[in-house]
Amino acid sequence: MYDIANIRNQFPILNETVYGKPLVYLDNGATTQKPQCVLDVINDIYMHKNANIHRGVHHLSNVCTDLFEQARKTVARHINALSDAEVIFTRGTTEAINLLAFSFGETYCRKDDEIVITTMEHHANIVPWQMLCERKGMKLRVAEIFDNGELNTEHLYSLLNERTKLVCVAHISNVMGTVNPVKQIISKAHSYGIPVLVDAAQSMPHKTIDVQDLDCDFMAFSGHKMYAPNGSGALYGKAKWLNEMVPYHGGGEMIDKVTFEKTTYNQLPFKFEAGTPDYISAVGLGRAIDFMEEIGMAAIEEHEDEIVKYTINQLGGIPGIRFIGEAKEHSSAVSFLLGNVHPYDTGMILDKMGIAVRTGHHCAQPLMDRFGISGTVRASFGVYTTKEDIDALVKGVDRVRMMMS
Ligand code: PLP
């Protein structure tokens, strides 16, 4: 039994009103709200435990270090990493991918090598690879998608060759909710000896993730999209790669020994965690994972899949609705356009009804170009989304239709 009332009770912000109307929060793909247990853990550290980690001999420093390393263990267990050392804390997906693009690029990539991405990537999984290609004189190859928003895997496979250094693919499209067959893509890429990065920013909040089962080489995700504080997230990498890769940032904590002549680096994962990390947010991430696991990842997935189906069904009844992304495997978000109404106008009118959706290109401009549109309206879901939220959205969109026609 999915106890949605109990879940919603744990999110204080859901009691807020907007313009005097109850908040209907359907912008979870951008960021999720935080449950009381996560807010409490942050507050507790600042009020009773705070001290910089790793470097202290004193009590509070040891307490925070233990909490931080415990959070790493929680993340590692949650994604079934072989070892805690394969989890590098970052500020989120963007930082994780930039870290990888630099460290992987400097270690393994040469002129004329190629990186393969897809048309549906978020800018965070495009621009760092473009920057690497510019630095090294490499080529970015882009796998096509079909009109229904599914990835053309045969086209992706046709791009793989001896020059391909890495395949970088979103697990779930942040715009269309398309779930990509990442396990199959990883297996195919590995048959050519090519490693794969999975951008799990949109899948980690919604699905059971097992990096060993997927056999991905790298995975990036953001804490703030999975009920954790801003400034938390991680890059997972197989130790065999991370051990070989050069560090990204230089500074404190990532070193073994520093002299002016030469510096040697710390072991994993510290080699990639220069400076003071956001240890309090990392602890919050660990607590958010516990929160999701208490509900159960399978239960979350089932609930949200039902919400996706309900949304498509109910919105689909409104004249003039056009869905952007109608993949068979569809999770977590629904994008649409209403006749000729600009997405921004739809978003503005919905806002006045207390309904928060995201409009625009969703940091996926090449995908917008692929569909010949400037943006969409996106409703995206979380553990606390109810059918009543969707009913309010549908009523709101129908009102927009009547106002604008
Ligand atoms: N990748 C995908 C698929 C996303 O949806 C997002 C954010 O929306 C990102 C990467 C970037 O995440 P962040 O801004 O948390 O670094």
Coordinates of C-alpha atoms in Angstrom, one line a residue, residues 5-372:
A5 CA -0.7 10.9 2.6
N6 CA 2.1 9.9 5.0
I7 CA 4.7 10.7 2.3
R8 CA 3.2 14.1 1.6
N9 CA 3.1 14.9 5.4
Q10 CA 6.9 14.6 5.4
F11 CA 7.3 17.6 3.0
P12 CA 6.5 20.9 4.8
I13 CA 6.6 22.9 1.6
L14 CA 3.6 21.0 0.2
N15 CA 1.5 22.9 2.6
E16 CA 2.4 26.2 1.1
T17 CA -0.1 28.2 -1.0
V18 CA 0.7 30.2 -4.1
Y19 CA -1.4 33.2 -4.9
G20 CA -3.8 31.8 -2.3
K21 CA -4.1 28.5 -4.0
P22 CA -2.7 25.1 -2.8
L23 CA 0.7 24.5 -4.3
V24 CA 0.7 21.9 -7.1
Y25 CA 4.4 21.1 -7.6
L26 CA 5.0 19.4 -10.9
D27 CA 8.6 20.6 -11.5
N28 CA 10.5 17.7 -9.9
G29 CA 12.7 17.1 -13.0
A30 CA 14.3 20.4 -12.2
T31 CA 14.5 19.8 -8.4
T32 CA 12.6 17.9 -5.8
Q33 CA 11.4 19.2 -2.5
K34 CA 13.0 18.0 0.7
P35 CA 11.5 15.8 3.4
Q36 CA 11.7 16.8 7.1
C37 CA 14.2 14.0 7.8
V38 CA 16.7 15.6 5.4
L39 CA 16.0 19.1 6.7
D40 CA 16.5 17.8 10.2
V41 CA 19.9 16.1 9.5
I42 CA 21.3 19.4 8.0
N43 CA 20.0 21.4 10.9
D44 CA 21.4 18.9 13.4
I45 CA 24.9 19.1 11.9
Y46 CA 25.0 22.9 11.8
M47 CA 23.6 23.1 15.3
H48 CA 25.5 20.4 17.1
K49 CA 28.2 18.7 15.0
N50 CA 29.8 21.0 12.4
A51 CA 33.6 20.9 11.8
N52 CA 35.7 20.4 8.7
I53 CA 36.3 16.8 7.8
H54 CA 39.3 14.6 7.3
R55 CA 41.9 17.0 8.7
G56 CA 41.0 17.2 12.4
V57 CA 42.0 15.3 15.4
H58 CA 39.2 16.8 17.4
H59 CA 35.9 15.3 18.3
L60 CA 33.6 17.2 16.0
S61 CA 35.8 16.8 13.0
N62 CA 35.8 13.1 13.5
V63 CA 32.0 13.0 13.9
C64 CA 31.5 14.9 10.6
T65 CA 34.1 12.7 8.8
D66 CA 32.3 9.6 10.0
L67 CA 29.0 11.0 8.8
F68 CA 30.4 11.9 5.4
E69 CA 32.0 8.5 4.9
Q70 CA 28.9 6.8 6.1
A71 CA 27.0 8.7 3.4
R72 CA 29.4 7.5 0.8
K73 CA 28.7 3.9 2.0
T74 CA 25.0 4.6 1.7
V75 CA 25.4 5.8 -1.9
A76 CA 27.6 2.9 -2.8
R77 CA 25.2 0.4 -1.3
H78 CA 22.2 2.1 -3.0
I79 CA 23.7 1.8 -6.5
N80 CA 25.5 -1.5 -5.7
A81 CA 29.0 -0.2 -6.4
L82 CA 31.7 -2.8 -5.8
S83 CA 33.5 -0.4 -3.4
D84 CA 32.8 2.9 -1.6
A85 CA 36.0 4.2 -3.3
E86 CA 34.1 4.2 -6.6
V87 CA 31.8 6.9 -5.4
I88 CA 33.2 10.5 -5.8
F89 CA 31.1 13.2 -4.3
T90 CA 30.4 16.1 -6.6
R91 CA 28.0 19.1 -6.6
G92 CA 25.8 17.2 -9.0
T93 CA 25.6 15.8 -12.4
T94 CA 27.1 18.7 -14.2
E95 CA 30.2 18.7 -12.1
A96 CA 30.5 14.9 -12.3
I97 CA 30.4 15.0 -16.1
N98 CA 32.9 17.9 -16.3
L99 CA 35.2 16.0 -14.0
L100 CA 34.9 13.0 -16.3
A101 CA 35.4 14.9 -19.5
F102 CA 38.6 16.5 -18.2
S103 CA 40.1 13.5 -16.4
F104 CA 39.1 10.9 -18.9
G105 CA 39.9 13.2 -21.8
E106 CA 43.4 14.0 -20.5
T107 CA 44.2 10.4 -19.8
Y108 CA 42.8 8.5 -22.8
C109 CA 41.9 10.9 -25.6
R110 CA 44.0 12.1 -28.6
K111 CA 43.4 14.0 -31.8
D112 CA 40.8 12.4 -34.2
D113 CA 39.3 10.3 -31.4
E114 CA 35.5 10.3 -31.1
I115 CA 32.9 10.7 -28.3
V116 CA 29.3 9.4 -29.0
I117 CA 26.3 11.1 -27.4
T118 CA 22.6 11.2 -28.4
T119 CA 20.2 13.9 -29.7
M120 CA 18.3 13.9 -26.5
E121 CA 21.1 14.8 -24.1
H122 CA 20.9 17.6 -21.6
H123 CA 23.5 20.4 -22.2
A124 CA 25.4 19.0 -19.2
N125 CA 26.1 15.8 -21.3
I126 CA 26.9 17.8 -24.5
V127 CA 28.9 20.8 -23.7
P128 CA 31.7 19.2 -21.6
W129 CA 32.3 16.7 -24.5
Q130 CA 32.3 19.5 -27.0
M131 CA 34.9 21.4 -24.9
L132 CA 37.0 18.2 -24.8
C133 CA 36.6 17.8 -28.6
E134 CA 37.7 21.4 -29.1
R135 CA 40.7 21.0 -26.8
K136 CA 42.0 17.8 -28.4
G137 CA 40.8 18.1 -32.1
M138 CA 38.3 15.3 -31.6
K139 CA 34.9 14.6 -33.1
L140 CA 31.5 14.5 -31.4
R141 CA 29.2 12.0 -33.0
V142 CA 25.4 12.2 -32.3
A143 CA 23.0 9.3 -32.4
E144 CA 19.6 10.1 -33.9
I145 CA 16.2 9.6 -32.3
F146 CA 12.8 8.6 -33.9
D147 CA 9.8 11.0 -34.0
N148 CA 8.3 9.3 -31.0
G149 CA 11.3 10.3 -28.9
E150 CA 12.9 6.8 -28.8
L151 CA 16.6 6.5 -29.4
N152 CA 17.7 5.0 -32.7
T153 CA 20.0 2.4 -31.2
E154 CA 21.0 1.0 -34.6
H155 CA 22.2 4.4 -35.6
L156 CA 24.1 4.7 -32.3
Y157 CA 25.7 1.3 -32.9
S158 CA 26.7 2.3 -36.5
L159 CA 28.7 5.2 -35.0
L160 CA 30.9 2.9 -32.9
N161 CA 34.4 2.3 -34.3
E162 CA 38.0 2.0 -33.2
R163 CA 38.2 5.8 -32.7
T164 CA 35.3 5.9 -30.3
K165 CA 36.6 6.6 -26.8
L166 CA 33.4 6.9 -24.8
V167 CA 29.6 6.6 -25.2
C168 CA 27.6 9.1 -23.1
V169 CA 23.9 8.6 -22.8
A170 CA 21.0 9.7 -20.6
H171 CA 19.2 6.9 -18.8
I172 CA 16.0 9.0 -18.9
S173 CA 15.4 12.1 -21.1
N174 CA 14.7 15.1 -18.9
V175 CA 12.4 16.5 -21.6
M176 CA 10.5 13.5 -22.9
G177 CA 10.8 10.9 -20.1
T178 CA 12.1 8.4 -22.7
V179 CA 13.8 5.5 -20.9
N180 CA 16.8 4.4 -22.9
P181 CA 17.9 0.8 -23.1
V182 CA 21.2 1.6 -21.4
K183 CA 22.0 -2.1 -20.4
Q184 CA 21.8 -3.1 -24.1
I185 CA 23.8 0.0 -25.2
I186 CA 26.5 -0.8 -22.6
S187 CA 26.8 -4.4 -23.6
K188 CA 27.1 -3.4 -27.3
A189 CA 29.7 -0.7 -26.6
H190 CA 31.7 -3.2 -24.5
S191 CA 31.7 -5.6 -27.4
Y192 CA 33.8 -2.9 -29.1
G193 CA 35.9 -2.4 -25.9
I194 CA 34.2 1.1 -25.5
P195 CA 33.3 2.3 -22.0
V196 CA 29.9 4.0 -21.3
L197 CA 28.8 7.0 -19.1
V198 CA 25.2 6.9 -18.0
D199 CA 23.7 10.3 -17.1
A200 CA 21.4 9.1 -14.3
A201 CA 20.2 12.6 -13.3
Q202 CA 16.6 11.7 -14.1
S203 CA 16.6 8.0 -13.3
M204 CA 18.2 7.9 -9.9
P205 CA 15.1 9.5 -8.2
H206 CA 12.7 7.0 -10.0
K207 CA 14.3 3.7 -10.5
T208 CA 16.4 0.9 -8.8
I209 CA 19.9 1.4 -10.0
D210 CA 22.5 -1.3 -10.0
V211 CA 25.7 -0.2 -11.6
Q212 CA 27.1 -3.8 -11.5
D213 CA 24.1 -5.2 -13.2
L214 CA 24.1 -2.4 -15.9
D215 CA 27.9 -2.8 -16.1
C216 CA 28.3 0.9 -16.8
D217 CA 31.8 2.3 -16.5
F218 CA 30.6 5.7 -15.2
M219 CA 27.4 7.2 -13.8
A220 CA 26.6 10.8 -12.9
F221 CA 23.7 12.0 -10.8
S222 CA 22.4 15.0 -8.7
G223 CA 21.2 14.8 -5.1
H224 CA 18.8 17.7 -5.4
K225 CA 16.7 15.8 -7.9
M226 CA 16.3 12.9 -5.4
Y227 CA 15.1 14.7 -2.2
A228 CA 18.6 15.6 -1.1
P229 CA 20.1 19.1 -0.5
N230 CA 21.5 21.2 -3.3
G231 CA 25.2 20.8 -3.8
S232 CA 25.2 17.0 -3.5
G233 CA 25.7 14.4 -6.1
A234 CA 28.2 11.9 -7.3
L235 CA 30.2 10.4 -10.1
Y236 CA 30.4 6.6 -9.9
G237 CA 33.3 5.1 -11.8
K238 CA 34.8 1.6 -12.0
A239 CA 38.0 1.7 -10.0
K240 CA 40.1 0.4 -12.9
W241 CA 39.3 3.7 -14.8
L242 CA 39.5 6.0 -11.8
N243 CA 42.8 4.7 -10.7
E244 CA 44.3 5.4 -14.1
M245 CA 42.7 8.8 -14.6
V246 CA 44.5 12.1 -13.8
P247 CA 42.8 14.2 -11.2
Y248 CA 40.4 17.1 -12.1
H249 CA 40.9 19.8 -9.5
G250 CA 44.1 20.2 -7.5
G251 CA 44.3 21.3 -3.9
G252 CA 43.9 20.0 -0.4
E253 CA 42.9 16.5 0.4
M254 CA 43.6 15.1 -3.1
I255 CA 47.3 14.8 -2.4
D256 CA 49.6 12.2 -1.0
K257 CA 52.8 14.4 -0.8
V258 CA 53.4 17.9 -2.1
T259 CA 56.8 19.4 -2.8
F260 CA 57.6 22.2 -5.1
E261 CA 59.2 19.7 -7.5
K262 CA 56.4 17.2 -7.6
T263 CA 53.1 16.2 -6.1
T264 CA 51.8 12.6 -5.7
Y265 CA 48.1 12.0 -5.4
N266 CA 45.9 10.5 -2.7
Q267 CA 44.1 7.2 -3.2
L268 CA 40.5 6.8 -4.4
P269 CA 38.1 8.5 -4.0
F270 CA 40.0 11.4 -2.4
K271 CA 42.2 11.9 -5.5
F272 CA 39.1 13.5 -7.1
E273 CA 37.8 15.4 -4.1
A274 CA 40.0 18.5 -3.8
G275 CA 39.2 21.1 -1.2
T276 CA 36.4 21.0 1.4
P277 CA 33.5 19.1 -0.1
D278 CA 29.9 20.0 0.8
Y279 CA 30.0 17.3 3.5
I280 CA 26.7 18.4 5.0
S281 CA 24.8 18.0 1.7
A282 CA 26.5 14.7 1.2
V283 CA 25.1 13.5 4.6
G284 CA 21.7 14.9 3.5
L285 CA 22.0 12.8 0.3
G286 CA 22.6 9.7 2.4
R287 CA 19.5 10.5 4.5
A288 CA 17.5 11.1 1.3
I289 CA 18.5 7.7 0.0
D290 CA 17.4 6.1 3.3
F291 CA 14.1 8.0 2.9
M292 CA 13.5 6.6 -0.6
E293 CA 14.5 3.1 0.4
E294 CA 12.1 3.3 3.4
I295 CA 9.3 3.9 0.8
G296 CA 10.9 1.3 -1.5
M297 CA 12.3 2.0 -5.0
A298 CA 9.9 -0.6 -6.6
A299 CA 6.9 1.1 -5.0
I300 CA 8.2 4.6 -6.1
E301 CA 8.6 3.4 -9.6
E302 CA 5.2 1.8 -9.7
H303 CA 3.5 4.9 -8.3
E304 CA 5.2 7.3 -10.7
D305 CA 4.6 5.0 -13.7
E306 CA 0.9 5.1 -12.9
I307 CA 1.1 8.9 -12.6
V308 CA 2.8 9.1 -16.1
K309 CA 0.0 7.0 -17.6
Y310 CA -2.7 8.9 -15.9
T311 CA -1.3 12.2 -17.1
I312 CA -1.0 11.1 -20.7
N313 CA -4.5 9.7 -20.6
Q314 CA -6.1 12.8 -19.0
L315 CA -4.2 15.5 -20.9
G316 CA -4.6 13.5 -24.1
G317 CA -8.4 14.3 -23.9
I318 CA -7.8 18.0 -24.3
P319 CA -8.3 19.2 -27.9
G320 CA -5.0 20.5 -29.4
I321 CA -2.6 18.7 -27.1
R322 CA 0.5 17.4 -28.7
F323 CA 2.9 15.2 -26.7
I324 CA 6.7 15.6 -27.3
G325 CA 8.0 12.1 -26.6
E326 CA 5.7 9.1 -26.8
A327 CA 8.2 6.3 -26.2
K328 CA 7.0 2.9 -25.1
E329 CA 9.3 3.1 -22.1
H330 CA 8.3 6.4 -20.5
S331 CA 9.0 7.6 -17.0
S332 CA 8.9 10.6 -14.7
A333 CA 8.0 13.5 -17.0
V334 CA 5.5 14.4 -19.7
S335 CA 6.2 17.2 -22.2
F336 CA 3.5 18.8 -24.3
L337 CA 2.4 21.7 -26.4
L338 CA -1.1 23.1 -26.6
G339 CA -2.1 24.1 -30.1
N340 CA -0.2 27.3 -31.1
V341 CA 0.0 28.6 -27.5
H342 CA 3.5 29.5 -26.6
P343 CA 4.8 27.2 -23.7
Y344 CA 5.7 30.2 -21.7
D345 CA 2.1 31.5 -21.8
T346 CA 0.8 28.1 -20.7
G347 CA 3.3 28.1 -17.8
M348 CA 2.4 31.6 -16.8
I349 CA -1.3 31.0 -16.7
L350 CA -0.8 27.7 -14.8
D351 CA 1.4 29.5 -12.3
K352 CA -1.5 31.8 -11.5
M353 CA -3.4 28.7 -10.5
G354 CA -0.7 27.6 -8.2
I355 CA 0.6 24.9 -10.6
A356 CA 4.4 24.8 -11.0
V357 CA 5.5 23.3 -14.4
R358 CA 8.7 24.1 -16.3
T359 CA 8.6 25.6 -19.8
G360 CA 11.2 26.3 -22.4
H361 CA 14.0 24.2 -23.9
H362 CA 14.9 22.4 -20.7
C363 CA 18.6 22.7 -21.4
A364 CA 18.2 20.5 -24.5
Q365 CA 18.3 22.9 -27.4
P366 CA 19.5 20.4 -30.0
L367 CA 16.5 18.2 -29.0
M368 CA 14.1 21.2 -29.6
D369 CA 15.8 21.8 -33.0
R370 CA 15.2 18.1 -33.8
F371 CA 11.4 18.7 -33.3
G372 CA 11.5 22.1 -34.8

